[in-house]
Amino acid sequence: MNLRNCKTIKKRRELIESECKVFLSNIGHYSLDENVASTRNCENMIGVTQIPLGIAGPLAISFSSSKTQEQGTKNYYLPLATTEGALVASINRGCKAITESGGAHVLCHRIGSTRGPVFKVQSLEENSQLFDFLMGHEDEMKKIAETTSRHLKMLSYDTKSTGLYRFVRFVYDTQDAMGLNMVTIATDAVVRFIEEKTGARCVSLSGNFCVDKKASHLNFQNSRGREVWAEVRITPPVVQSVLNTTPEKFVETWLSKCMVGSAMSGSMGFNAQFANVLSAVFIATGQDPAHVAECAIGMTTAEVTPAADLYVSIYLPDLMVGTVGGGTGLGTQKEALEILGVAGPSVGGDGKNAEKFAGIVGAAVLAGEISLLASLSQGTLAQAHKKLARGQGMANDK
Amino acid sequence: MNLRNCKTIKKRRELIESECKVFLSNIGHYSLDENVASTRNCENMIGVTQIPLGIAGPLAISFSSSKTQEQGTKNYYLPLATTEGALVASINRGCKAITESGGAHVLCHRIGSTRGPVFKVQSLEENSQLFDFLMGHEDEMKKIAETTSRHLKMLSYDTKSTGLYRFVRFVYDTQDAMGLNMVTIATDAVVRFIEEKTGARCVSLSGNFCVDKKASHLNFQNSRGREVWAEVRITPPVVQSVLNTTPEKFVETWLSKCMVGSAMSGSMGFNAQFANVLSAVFIATGQDPAHVAECAIGMTTAEVTPAADLYVSIYLPDLMVGTVGGGTGLGTQKEALEILGVAGPSVGGDGKNAEKFAGIVGAAVLAGEISLLASLSQGTLAQAHKKLARGQGMANDK
Amino acid sequence: MNLRNCKTIKKRRELIESECKVFLSNIGHYSLDENVASTRNCENMIGVTQIPLGIAGPLAISFSSSKTQEQGTKNYYLPLATTEGALVASINRGCKAITESGGAHVLCHRIGSTRGPVFKVQSLEENSQLFDFLMGHEDEMKKIAETTSRHLKMLSYDTKSTGLYRFVRFVYDTQDAMGLNMVTIATDAVVRFIEEKTGARCVSLSGNFCVDKKASHLNFQNSRGREVWAEVRITPPVVQSVLNTTPEKFVETWLSKCMVGSAMSGSMGFNAQFANVLSAVFIATGQDPAHVAECAIGMTTAEVTPAADLYVSIYLPDLMVGTVGGGTGLGTQKEALEILGVAGPSVGGDGKNAEKFAGIVGAAVLAGEISLLASLSQGTLAQAHKKLARGQGMANDK
Amino acid sequence: MNLRNCKTIKKRRELIESECKVFLSNIGHYSLDENVASTRNCENMIGVTQIPLGIAGPLAISFSSSKTQEQGTKNYYLPLATTEGALVASINRGCKAITESGGAHVLCHRIGSTRGPVFKVQSLEENSQLFDFLMGHEDEMKKIAETTSRHLKMLSYDTKSTGLYRFVRFVYDTQDAMGLNMVTIATDAVVRFIEEKTGARCVSLSGNFCVDKKASHLNFQNSRGREVWAEVRITPPVVQSVLNTTPEKFVETWLSKCMVGSAMSGSMGFNAQFANVLSAVFIATGQDPAHVAECAIGMTTAEVTPAADLYVSIYLPDLMVGTVGGGTGLGTQKEALEILGVAGPSVGGDGKNAEKFAGIVGAAVLAGEISLLASLSQGTLAQAHKKLARGQGMANDK
């Protein structure tokens, strides 16, 4: 008997219990819709992994983008799925500093989801002809791509070549979906058209020119998904009372670590802990956590303003998120999106929900940066870890 | 009323339900030990996120490292927590190809967990004196570090400076733990000693020279956690029957995508889908999924051997995993580690369990590479996504 | 008495001779026009540095670009200024292999010279408004830029921001000139316009977003100056007789070194010796040799064709060259450009000369790659160096 | 008749004149020793390229390294070969600012010249055995290497592997020589020993793991040649009178450009103009200018000190220079080294001359950074270029 012959979650779990001599009572304990999960989200399903879900907030946010149609500043509660003690407390402290300062201001720019196939040709001349073909058939390719889904629009494409290889990066608007499945299917159709018309051969539908789930300078330079910026000005009293530090110390720590340190270590993350916040929000809300590999690149800036306030900003050049598709429809994930008020497709199908969600993620990332940099600037990080190691928790810490 | 005043998970959940006008029945449904989870893993806890858990395997693995004391080739079942349809099926197919070829051979090398504080001094001369101090006080610093935990040994340290900044990267063996909390506490103690003895000032206990949770060349060049290699030779019949491709096509796709493509996009991941496999295993087994940001760097190689077989290997220069600490003790996560036979501390406390687990992760990553590259080389990736989009599942696919 | 008071080259040289107790008879020996050199090329001039100039060739080249209006394949002799023994011999061997194979085919694409100032604003909203301003005033900025020189056209610009910083990368066609001086002056004018109209403050006319004379992924991804590709197919007999190797060995060496090796070392040069060839040609022809820092990035590809030939290509994403301005008008440099038939401005002022020169540089770089990779594949590099160390020369080597 | 048949420089030049219908009177005008140049430095020699040579200085420098045995602060005049107007004037201004501030303080650390061959094996086990062999035969390999030259010592080696590839980076002290030829010959001998003893096959004596003449993170992280640091503190009056700016403006420009800008453009040069200064010094003194491709990586830092002074430092992680070998013995190049007092081998053969020269290069690079950043902070860069374009020179500018 093997996994393939097990037709139900329970049978599979029992097989594993028997084969591995283990007892999987927790894995077998869940409330999600197993029919959906086992056919759309996870093959060979045997149950679930339970990840503790915490809340940080309230986090006051105002949006710049007219797309979200959000006026003024509103409070949000951030759902964060994590097993790493201190993370929720840390983000929570950042939320407090932001909210007491009047809120984070966020700005989003939709770039689009991308797929980057690689073609091979016989000569530089053929490669040049392929370039000309691509430049001359935008409308046809757009049309072909858009027949594959009514939720997808091809926005543009870039191309780059070396020797007999040509890489093309197709960029799509996929409304409220992160949309990688959609863009894969659409790009496949476009690729077949190109092959047929030009004789060029597609060697791989993904030529690592997407660039999907890898830290890359292409995504840093030219962005992917959405670009998100968030900022806040924190007055010295709030810096003192909530963050226990000073604007000057904060900025010195930022400069030493996020700028000089990241440069010295050849890092693509000029930030403190983007990855921590992103992975906690991604898991809670049904995003693809593998995208953390690419989304954690980006930059934090900090300065003391002429008015002696602490200014902090974050920039995410490559944020791949959605409110439909992937894991967003599963029981707990959907509830998490509902906490944020962005579950499912937006009315009008214009990607408004995903846009708003992206902005919230940006503000959450900002909160994480503020809290950790403040803690490092005061030399209190280790103490927090010590308390944690003793199981004393951190929820009530400032 | 606010979150801070809520003393129980239930109270907090009810507060959020009331504030956000949502109903969190799934989030409230769990079996893990909420006392542990809410004090050690997640502040402000309101429940859990349920992630579908699938199984890929059997995956035959033989270990090189004498540390694991594993003899011969054994079969493993991989627990994979994911919401991304097709992933488990894809890894499963890779497992099949590997297992039918006699198994993956894996090799691990323990580098150690690192913390990289940044110091500031007043002049190049002082910086040079700080360097001399560091070189001359290894034994004392080692002793100080090791008083902070009986599970930790300082292995070595490197240092690099620019202007008035000095970065030091302390490297520790933390037995079966990934150990970041431990190394933070130990480094804090060492830092205080250095400050006291030299007058140098530590600006940040983490100077992004660790490099924690950021894709970085320092980690790629000098490694972090563990280096893991895995390889397999697949005969042409298995390449054909399981992977539906040929060794030549496979290698051409690998070269175009993982080498030329990643070079052209300035990517630090010369691979196909390390991030997908890592995030699914990490979430299932209680690792810190934010580490995907750094662990997904690395390289896949492929070639047609003189005997016309397909040789594939993976190299993970920076794998941060453990079998104790973090989320590894939570209900479902512990069961997942038990499925692999590596739960908890190893007998003898020598890190054997974590070593073995690292090797299994390497073999799983290899399975993922084989399957995706095969699929891309045949141009069938989009079809798989189409079936998935129709909810037809993939579990029984080859 | 000091340098400032010395009004002639001779006086300055005498001052240095006296101050440093040296005799500078060689430095004082030159034929270039010292009035031009000392006012336009080099302040505080005391004489010249003499660099040995060698010739490699003939090198047969055919051009793809219609801009060069070159028909068919023609032979070129490459002037190479170098003090590194074996380099000219090596390039010469590559030329022979190429020419005996019917010549290199080259393709150029004019990107344009760039300047990338950085602005600061007061808030994300202001940054967004600055973005809108830039998008809405292309014609005016173009007009302003083009009033500064009749040889310059603004082609486009890109912009990217983080926090309160906004970087703008202006791209210009500068005809036959590399044009950095021109684009600096033009960008200065545009920047003043932007400052006046928006209130944004330019912090630096160059914000390292140009990116001038630094290896950078922005230049690799989005190119600068010109993109140049060159290719050749070499038959096995020529591979054997001229290069002493086989196509298979050559390709194996290329893959190990230029792909896997460069990936393993985090290099931006996926090539063998771009820098060697570029610096020798740049110095000989009056280019700015500091540009080697950025121009040496790029990629070589190699494969055994279905017809069993050796195919080799090079790709220069960032080639900054010109045939007017800089050192191109100096005596020896002008003669070197005349050897190539590309001295001075082209008839019609359309950049034809610089375009053709860029193509020749591409072919020269290809010759260097072929020769060195062949030598490495045969394990004969060290022997060459040994002969050289004994002063036996290499000019007559194959 | 072809080049190969021409036995003299004159014959070759005449051939080119005849073939290309040009007149090469300047190229034929030189004073260097043509017998040496044409056999050791340049094959197929037809004459020389004359590069204008300017002087910047005096530049006051004090050395930290005991190796140079220099006591106190001394003045140096920098020979700079360049065709780029404004460069010497710019460096000269930086020298003035430094010298009026009491001089630059420099620190050098000898890393060693490196060669990084790549080996191939049959399996991970063999690769592991090769690793063990390398670790266990240090003394033998050292001995073999050192038989190839009495000027060379093997200092250490590192190794890294992926799949069937193993890269080894041998590090050598080569006294006063940059030493690449020497280390190539020595590494070849070692490689043959390894091949013989292990059965591993060396695919390329250089596996781009050296990393020679390519910008790479391996060299940035682990350094090559020499690490050099230089610093200066400039009082506000000197900042004002010599640099026409303020410490605050200077630091703001540095932060925007060298830190944020370089991070945003994915650059490996966190500096303003390392490449300009390096190429001018390298060409003047007979270094290999192709090394600019790797040596121009590195970092500048700046800050306003508590005493309100301007502190500026530079860090060169990868400086490949020498005072013997290469072009250092040619007429004009030797004179340039004599101006600096570091020509030829040092007494005692301990690399003292090269060490001192490296320090001078560091101070020169510092001067270039100070001047350009000051100019950018005042917005006067374009004006300088305008004057230059009108042929008004810059020598007498502050």
mmCIF file of N, CA, C and O in Angstrom, chain B residues 129-161:
data_model
loop_
_atom_site.group_PDB
_atom_site.id
_atom_site.type_symbol
_atom_site.label_atom_id
_atom_site.label_comp_id
_atom_site.label_asym_id
_atom_site.label_seq_id
_atom_site.Cartn_x
_atom_site.Cartn_y
_atom_site.Cartn_z
ATOM 1 N N GLN B 129 43.505 48.664 16.847
ATOM 2 C CA GLN B 129 43.696 48.111 18.195
ATOM 3 C C GLN B 129 42.553 47.165 18.568
ATOM 4 O O GLN B 129 42.762 46.140 19.210
ATOM 5 N N LEU B 130 41.352 47.532 18.130
ATOM 6 C CA LEU B 130 40.212 46.648 18.393
ATOM 7 C C LEU B 130 40.419 45.312 17.686
ATOM 8 O O LEU B 130 40.138 44.239 18.241
ATOM 9 N N PHE B 131 40.931 45.383 16.464
ATOM 10 C CA PHE B 131 41.258 44.165 15.733
ATOM 11 C C PHE B 131 42.252 43.324 16.528
ATOM 12 O O PHE B 131 42.061 42.117 16.723
ATOM 13 N N ASP B 132 43.301 43.965 16.989
ATOM 14 C CA ASP B 132 44.321 43.238 17.763
ATOM 15 C C ASP B 132 43.708 42.620 19.024
ATOM 16 O O ASP B 132 44.023 41.479 19.380
ATOM 17 N N PHE B 133 42.845 43.397 19.678
ATOM 18 C CA PHE B 133 42.200 42.866 20.876
ATOM 19 C C PHE B 133 41.412 41.598 20.553
ATOM 20 O O PHE B 133 41.509 40.583 21.246
ATOM 21 N N LEU B 134 40.648 41.672 19.473
ATOM 22 C CA LEU B 134 39.820 40.514 19.088
ATOM 23 C C LEU B 134 40.698 39.302 18.793
ATOM 24 O O LEU B 134 40.377 38.174 19.185
ATOM 25 N N MET B 135 41.796 39.522 18.107
ATOM 26 C CA MET B 135 42.667 38.413 17.757
ATOM 27 C C MET B 135 43.344 37.820 19.001
ATOM 28 O O MET B 135 43.662 36.647 19.042
ATOM 29 N N GLY B 136 43.524 38.654 20.005
ATOM 30 C CA GLY B 136 44.282 38.205 21.163
ATOM 31 C C GLY B 136 43.460 37.696 22.335
ATOM 32 O O GLY B 136 44.021 37.295 23.354
ATOM 33 N N HIS B 137 42.143 37.725 22.214
ATOM 34 C CA HIS B 137 41.323 37.323 23.363
ATOM 35 C C HIS B 137 40.294 36.260 23.022
ATOM 36 O O HIS B 137 39.191 36.252 23.569
ATOM 37 N N GLU B 138 40.655 35.382 22.128
ATOM 38 C CA GLU B 138 39.715 34.356 21.704
ATOM 39 C C GLU B 138 39.248 33.498 22.882
ATOM 40 O O GLU B 138 38.059 33.232 23.039
ATOM 41 N N ASP B 139 40.187 33.067 23.684
ATOM 42 C CA ASP B 139 39.831 32.158 24.772
ATOM 43 C C ASP B 139 38.875 32.808 25.769
ATOM 44 O O ASP B 139 37.893 32.188 26.195
ATOM 45 N N GLU B 140 39.163 34.057 26.120
ATOM 46 C CA GLU B 140 38.283 34.735 27.066
ATOM 47 C C GLU B 140 36.881 34.930 26.502
ATOM 48 O O GLU B 140 35.879 34.707 27.187
ATOM 49 N N MET B 141 36.825 35.347 25.263
ATOM 50 C CA MET B 141 35.511 35.586 24.662
ATOM 51 C C MET B 141 34.723 34.286 24.540
ATOM 52 O O MET B 141 33.515 34.247 24.781
ATOM 53 N N LYS B 142 35.427 33.240 24.191
ATOM 54 C CA LYS B 142 34.815 31.916 24.088
ATOM 55 C C LYS B 142 34.215 31.510 25.436
ATOM 56 O O LYS B 142 33.073 31.053 25.511
ATOM 57 N N LYS B 143 35.003 31.738 26.465
ATOM 58 C CA LYS B 143 34.573 31.354 27.810
ATOM 59 C C LYS B 143 33.331 32.148 28.224
ATOM 60 O O LYS B 143 32.358 31.582 28.746
ATOM 61 N N ILE B 144 33.381 33.442 27.975
ATOM 62 C CA ILE B 144 32.238 34.297 28.324
ATOM 63 C C ILE B 144 30.996 33.870 27.571
ATOM 64 O O ILE B 144 29.911 33.742 28.142
ATOM 65 N N ALA B 145 31.149 33.624 26.280
ATOM 66 C CA ALA B 145 30.002 33.214 25.472
ATOM 67 C C ALA B 145 29.404 31.928 26.014
ATOM 68 O O ALA B 145 28.180 31.780 26.139
ATOM 69 N N GLU B 146 30.272 31.003 26.374
ATOM 70 C CA GLU B 146 29.799 29.669 26.736
ATOM 71 C C GLU B 146 29.218 29.603 28.146
ATOM 72 O O GLU B 146 28.567 28.617 28.507
ATOM 73 N N THR B 147 29.447 30.654 28.934
ATOM 74 C CA THR B 147 28.761 30.677 30.229
ATOM 75 C C THR B 147 27.281 30.971 30.083
ATOM 76 O O THR B 147 26.511 30.731 30.998
ATOM 77 N N THR B 148 26.889 31.496 28.919
ATOM 78 C CA THR B 148 25.482 31.885 28.773
ATOM 79 C C THR B 148 24.571 30.711 28.448
ATOM 80 O O THR B 148 23.360 30.815 28.580
ATOM 81 N N SER B 149 25.144 29.609 28.004
ATOM 82 C CA SER B 149 24.317 28.434 27.707
ATOM 83 C C SER B 149 25.192 27.194 27.635
ATOM 84 O O SER B 149 26.284 27.234 27.064
ATOM 85 N N ARG B 150 24.702 26.112 28.188
ATOM 86 C CA ARG B 150 25.495 24.885 28.103
ATOM 87 C C ARG B 150 25.298 24.186 26.760
ATOM 88 O O ARG B 150 25.937 23.189 26.465
ATOM 89 N N HIS B 151 24.403 24.739 25.924
ATOM 90 C CA HIS B 151 24.177 24.135 24.607
ATOM 91 C C HIS B 151 24.962 24.818 23.507
ATOM 92 O O HIS B 151 24.806 24.487 22.334
ATOM 93 N N LEU B 152 25.787 25.788 23.885
ATOM 94 C CA LEU B 152 26.438 26.638 22.879
ATOM 95 C C LEU B 152 27.958 26.608 22.995
ATOM 96 O O LEU B 152 28.498 26.658 24.101
ATOM 97 N N LYS B 153 28.608 26.521 21.854
ATOM 98 C CA LYS B 153 30.063 26.648 21.799
ATOM 99 C C LYS B 153 30.425 27.689 20.758
ATOM 100 O O LYS B 153 29.896 27.684 19.659
ATOM 101 N N MET B 154 31.333 28.596 21.140
ATOM 102 C CA MET B 154 31.816 29.549 20.139
ATOM 103 C C MET B 154 32.871 28.844 19.305
ATOM 104 O O MET B 154 33.857 28.320 19.846
ATOM 105 N N LEU B 155 32.671 28.833 17.997
ATOM 106 C CA LEU B 155 33.591 28.124 17.122
ATOM 107 C C LEU B 155 34.699 29.025 16.586
ATOM 108 O O LEU B 155 35.850 28.618 16.477
ATOM 109 N N SER B 156 34.338 30.228 16.234
ATOM 110 C CA SER B 156 35.306 31.129 15.602
ATOM 111 C C SER B 156 34.659 32.488 15.431
ATOM 112 O O SER B 156 33.506 32.686 15.798
ATOM 113 N N TYR B 157 35.405 33.427 14.885
ATOM 114 C CA TYR B 157 34.817 34.705 14.481
ATOM 115 C C TYR B 157 35.673 35.341 13.409
ATOM 116 O O TYR B 157 36.871 35.094 13.320
ATOM 117 N N ASP B 158 34.994 36.135 12.599
ATOM 118 C CA ASP B 158 35.651 36.912 11.550
ATOM 119 C C ASP B 158 35.362 38.372 11.809
ATOM 120 O O ASP B 158 34.372 38.705 12.461
ATOM 121 N N THR B 159 36.186 39.227 11.241
ATOM 122 C CA THR B 159 35.915 40.649 11.423
ATOM 123 C C THR B 159 36.342 41.411 10.185
ATOM 124 O O THR B 159 37.219 40.980 9.434
ATOM 125 N N LYS B 160 35.682 42.517 9.965
ATOM 126 C CA LYS B 160 35.907 43.346 8.776
ATOM 127 C C LYS B 160 35.587 44.776 9.171
ATOM 128 O O LYS B 160 34.686 45.016 9.978
ATOM 129 N N SER B 161 36.329 45.734 8.612
ATOM 130 C CA SER B 161 36.092 47.109 9.046
ATOM 131 C C SER B 161 36.130 48.082 7.887
ATOM 132 O O SER B 161 36.719 47.811 6.834
#
